[in-house]
Structures are given as C-alpha cells and as structure tokens.
CSV table of C-alpha atoms in Angstrom, one decimal:
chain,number,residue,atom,x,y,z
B,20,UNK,CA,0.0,0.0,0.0
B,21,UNK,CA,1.3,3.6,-0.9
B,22,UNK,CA,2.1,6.3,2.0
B,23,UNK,CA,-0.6,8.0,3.1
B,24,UNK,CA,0.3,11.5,5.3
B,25,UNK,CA,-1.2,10.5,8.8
B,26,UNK,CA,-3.9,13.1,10.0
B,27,UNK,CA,-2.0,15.5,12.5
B,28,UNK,CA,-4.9,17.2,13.4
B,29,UNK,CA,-4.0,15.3,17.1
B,30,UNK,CA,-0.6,16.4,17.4
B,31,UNK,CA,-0.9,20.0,16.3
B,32,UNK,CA,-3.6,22.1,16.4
B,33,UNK,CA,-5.3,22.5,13.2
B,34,UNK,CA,-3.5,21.9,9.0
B,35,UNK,CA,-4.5,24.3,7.1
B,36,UNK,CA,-3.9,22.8,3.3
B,37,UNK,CA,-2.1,25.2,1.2
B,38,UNK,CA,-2.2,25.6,-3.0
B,39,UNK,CA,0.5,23.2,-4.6
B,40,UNK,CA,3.1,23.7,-6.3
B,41,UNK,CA,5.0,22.4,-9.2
B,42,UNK,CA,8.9,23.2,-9.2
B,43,UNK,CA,12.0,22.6,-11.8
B,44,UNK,CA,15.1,22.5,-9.4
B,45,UNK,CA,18.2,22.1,-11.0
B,46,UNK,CA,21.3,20.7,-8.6
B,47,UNK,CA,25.1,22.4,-9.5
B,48,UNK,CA,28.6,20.6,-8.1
B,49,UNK,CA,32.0,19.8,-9.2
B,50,UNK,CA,32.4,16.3,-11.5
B,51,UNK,CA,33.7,14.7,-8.8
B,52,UNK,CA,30.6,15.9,-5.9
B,53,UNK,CA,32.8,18.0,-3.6
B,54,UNK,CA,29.7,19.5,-2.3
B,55,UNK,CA,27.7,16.3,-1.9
B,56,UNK,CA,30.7,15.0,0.2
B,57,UNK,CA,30.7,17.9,2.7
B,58,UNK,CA,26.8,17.6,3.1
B,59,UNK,CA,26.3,20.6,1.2
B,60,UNK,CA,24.0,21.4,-1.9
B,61,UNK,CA,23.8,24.1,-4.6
B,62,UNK,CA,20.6,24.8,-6.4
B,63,UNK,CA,18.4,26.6,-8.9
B,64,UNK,CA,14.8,26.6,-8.2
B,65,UNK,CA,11.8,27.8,-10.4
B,66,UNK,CA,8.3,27.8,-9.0
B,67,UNK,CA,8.5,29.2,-5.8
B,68,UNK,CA,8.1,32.5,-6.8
B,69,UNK,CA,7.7,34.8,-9.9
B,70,UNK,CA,10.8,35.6,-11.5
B,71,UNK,CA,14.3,34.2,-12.8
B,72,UNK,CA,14.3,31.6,-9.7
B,73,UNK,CA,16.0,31.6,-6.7
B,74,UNK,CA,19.3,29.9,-6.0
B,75,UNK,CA,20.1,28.0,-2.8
B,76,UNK,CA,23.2,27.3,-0.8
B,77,UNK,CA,22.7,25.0,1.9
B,78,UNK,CA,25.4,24.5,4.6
B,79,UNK,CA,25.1,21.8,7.8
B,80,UNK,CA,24.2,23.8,10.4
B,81,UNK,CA,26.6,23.7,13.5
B,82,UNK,CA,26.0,20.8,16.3
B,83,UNK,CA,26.3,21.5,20.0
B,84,UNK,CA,28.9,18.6,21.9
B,85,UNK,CA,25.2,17.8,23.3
B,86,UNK,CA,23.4,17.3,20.5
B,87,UNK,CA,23.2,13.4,18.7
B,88,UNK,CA,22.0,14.4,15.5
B,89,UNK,CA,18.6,12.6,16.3
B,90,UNK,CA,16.2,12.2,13.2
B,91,UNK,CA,16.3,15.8,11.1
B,92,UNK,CA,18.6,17.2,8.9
B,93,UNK,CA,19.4,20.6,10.3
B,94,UNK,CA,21.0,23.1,7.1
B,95,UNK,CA,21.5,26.7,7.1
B,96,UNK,CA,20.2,28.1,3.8
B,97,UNK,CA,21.8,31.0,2.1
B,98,UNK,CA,19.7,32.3,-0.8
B,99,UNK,CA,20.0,35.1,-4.0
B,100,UNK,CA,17.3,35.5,-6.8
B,101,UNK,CA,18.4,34.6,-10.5
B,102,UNK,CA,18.3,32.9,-13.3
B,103,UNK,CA,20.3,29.6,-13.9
B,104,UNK,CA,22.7,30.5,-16.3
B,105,UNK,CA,25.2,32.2,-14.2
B,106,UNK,CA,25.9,30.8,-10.4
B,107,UNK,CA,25.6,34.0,-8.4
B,108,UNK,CA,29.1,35.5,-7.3
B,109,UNK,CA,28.0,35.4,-3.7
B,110,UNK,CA,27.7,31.6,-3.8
B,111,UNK,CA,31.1,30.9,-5.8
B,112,UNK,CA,32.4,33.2,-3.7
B,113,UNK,CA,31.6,31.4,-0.3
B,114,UNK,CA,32.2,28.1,-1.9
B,115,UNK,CA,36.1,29.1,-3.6
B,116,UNK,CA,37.8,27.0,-0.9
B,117,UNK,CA,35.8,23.6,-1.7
B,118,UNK,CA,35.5,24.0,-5.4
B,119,UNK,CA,39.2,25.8,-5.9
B,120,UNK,CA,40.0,25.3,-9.7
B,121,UNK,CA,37.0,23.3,-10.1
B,122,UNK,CA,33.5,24.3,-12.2
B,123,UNK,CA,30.1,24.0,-10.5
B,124,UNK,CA,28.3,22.5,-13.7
B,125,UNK,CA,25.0,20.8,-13.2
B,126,UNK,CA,24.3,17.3,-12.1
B,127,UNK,CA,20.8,16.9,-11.8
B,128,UNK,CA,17.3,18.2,-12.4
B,129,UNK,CA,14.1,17.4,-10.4
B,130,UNK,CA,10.6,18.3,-11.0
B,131,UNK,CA,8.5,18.5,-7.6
B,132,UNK,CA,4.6,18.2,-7.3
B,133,UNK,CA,4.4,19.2,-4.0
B,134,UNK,CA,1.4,19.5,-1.6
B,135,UNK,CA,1.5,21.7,1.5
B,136,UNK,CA,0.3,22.5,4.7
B,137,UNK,CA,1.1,24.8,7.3
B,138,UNK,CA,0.9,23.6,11.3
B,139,UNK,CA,-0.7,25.8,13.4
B,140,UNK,CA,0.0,24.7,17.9
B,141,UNK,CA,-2.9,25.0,19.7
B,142,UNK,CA,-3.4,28.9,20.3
B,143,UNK,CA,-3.8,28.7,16.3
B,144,UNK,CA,-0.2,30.2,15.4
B,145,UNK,CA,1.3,29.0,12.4
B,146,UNK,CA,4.6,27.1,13.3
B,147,UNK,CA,5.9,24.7,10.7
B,148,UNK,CA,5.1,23.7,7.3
B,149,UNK,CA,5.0,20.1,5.9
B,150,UNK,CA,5.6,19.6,2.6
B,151,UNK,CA,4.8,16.5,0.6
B,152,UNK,CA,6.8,15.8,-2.5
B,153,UNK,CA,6.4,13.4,-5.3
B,154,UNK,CA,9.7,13.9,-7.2
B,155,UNK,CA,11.2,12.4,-10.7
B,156,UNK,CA,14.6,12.8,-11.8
B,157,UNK,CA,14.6,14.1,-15.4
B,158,UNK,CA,17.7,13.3,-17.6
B,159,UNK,CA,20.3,11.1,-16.8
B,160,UNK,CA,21.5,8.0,-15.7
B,161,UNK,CA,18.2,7.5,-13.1
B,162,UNK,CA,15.9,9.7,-15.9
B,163,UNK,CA,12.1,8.6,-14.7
B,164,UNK,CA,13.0,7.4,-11.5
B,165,UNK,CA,10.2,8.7,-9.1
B,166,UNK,CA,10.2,9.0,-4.9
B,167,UNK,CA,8.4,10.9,-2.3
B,168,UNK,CA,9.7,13.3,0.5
B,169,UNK,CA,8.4,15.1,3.4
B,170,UNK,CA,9.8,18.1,4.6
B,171,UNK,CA,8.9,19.9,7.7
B,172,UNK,CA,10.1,23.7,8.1
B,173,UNK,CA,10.4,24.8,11.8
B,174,UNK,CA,8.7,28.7,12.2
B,175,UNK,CA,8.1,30.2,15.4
B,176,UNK,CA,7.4,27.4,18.0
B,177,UNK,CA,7.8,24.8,15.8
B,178,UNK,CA,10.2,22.7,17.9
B,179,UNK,CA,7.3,22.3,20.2
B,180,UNK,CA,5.1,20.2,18.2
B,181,UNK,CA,8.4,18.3,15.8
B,182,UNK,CA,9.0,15.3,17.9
B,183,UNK,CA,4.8,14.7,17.7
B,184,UNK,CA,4.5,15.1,14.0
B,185,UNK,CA,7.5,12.7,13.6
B,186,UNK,CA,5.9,9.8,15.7
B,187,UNK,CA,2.8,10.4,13.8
C-alpha cells in the first residue's frame, strides 16, 4: 500500500492545506561531488516564486557537543534571486575554498509536485510547514526514477510540536 500523510490534526492544532506547487530545481557541483561530500548542496529553483528563480546554498548547520544528531537534517540556507545560467558571485564566492579550480556544472534536475500545509500549535499560530513531495529525476543516468519526501520547516514554535509530528 502507498504512503498516506497520517492526519495530524492530534498532534498540532489545526492543518491548514495550502495551494500546490509544481517546481523545476536544478542541482550544481563539481564532476567529482565535492559538495555532496561535505553535506552541502547548490541549487536553482523555479516555481516558488515569480521571476528568474532563486538559488540556494545549503550548509550543515553547526551541532552542539550535546546534541546526537537525532532524526532531522538541520541546514542553514543562504539564498539570492536569478536565473540559472550564471551561479551567483555570492555563492562561488563562499564556496572558492571547496570547489578551488574546479567548475560548478549541473548534475541533476528534479521536478517536484508538492502539496503543502502549514501547522498551526494550539493557540492557532502557524509554526511549521510540511511539505509533501512526489519527485522524478529528469535526464540522466536515473531519468524517470520517481520517490516521495516530506519536509517539515520549523517557524516560530515549531520545535514544540516536531517530535509529535515525527511519531505520527
């Protein structure tokens, strides 16, 4: 039987279903991943908003000596609007040490139907926002091949309600 998304409406205090979306993201990195093997990613996104796209760096975030990792993948995102023909001098810039003489071409593209929701806690703020994916991989070696992902984005008071929307 396919995934179903579990109804949350226990756990948090009211979803509130949000339009779709469909995006074209487009993933940059050396020939040899240099990114990918620091945990790091470099995209171009169109969809989210009107415009050329967006590009996104993302970084692992720093750990505390306390903390174990547990089940999320924390990332801080660094972003600049644009289109994908010219990685934007900000992001080459930051990046100079890992790529060096390297060139950030592009490995992959990924075409997102995504269906989303925003989490509001119990006094009816909005906190998080889960984000179900169903993604396929266009061109390629894996052209076709189809998966799903959720995503949940921490707002305000969101780590209040995460460990009881990941049980769910």
């Amino acid at each position: 039987m396919a995934f179903q998304l579990p109804d949350l409406r226990g756990v948090v205090g009211k979803t509130v279903r949000q339009p779709g979306q469909e995006l074209r993201t487009a993933y940059f990195d050396t020939s040899d991943f240099r990114l990918w093997q620091r945990g790091m990613s470099l995209r171009h996104r169109m969809g989210e908003s009107s415009g050329a796209g967006i590009w996104t760096l993302k970084v692992p975030a720093p750990r505390s000596p306390s903390d174990d990792g547990g089940p999320t993948l924390d990332r801080t995102e660094l972003s600049w609007p644009g289109g994908r023909d010219a990685v934007p001098v900000e992001a080459t810039d930051l990046l100079r040490g890992i790529v060096r003489r390297g060139i950030l071409e592009q490995v992959t593209e990924l075409v997102t139907s995504r269906l989303r929701f925003v989490l509001h806690d119990a006094e009816g703020r909005s906190c998080a926002e889960l984000d179900d994916d169903t993604v396929t991989v266009v061109g390629g070696r894996r052209h076709g091949l189809r998966f799903r992902q959720l995503e949940v984005e921490l707002g305000d008071g969101g780590t209040a309600i995460l460990d009881a929307v990941l049980r769910e």
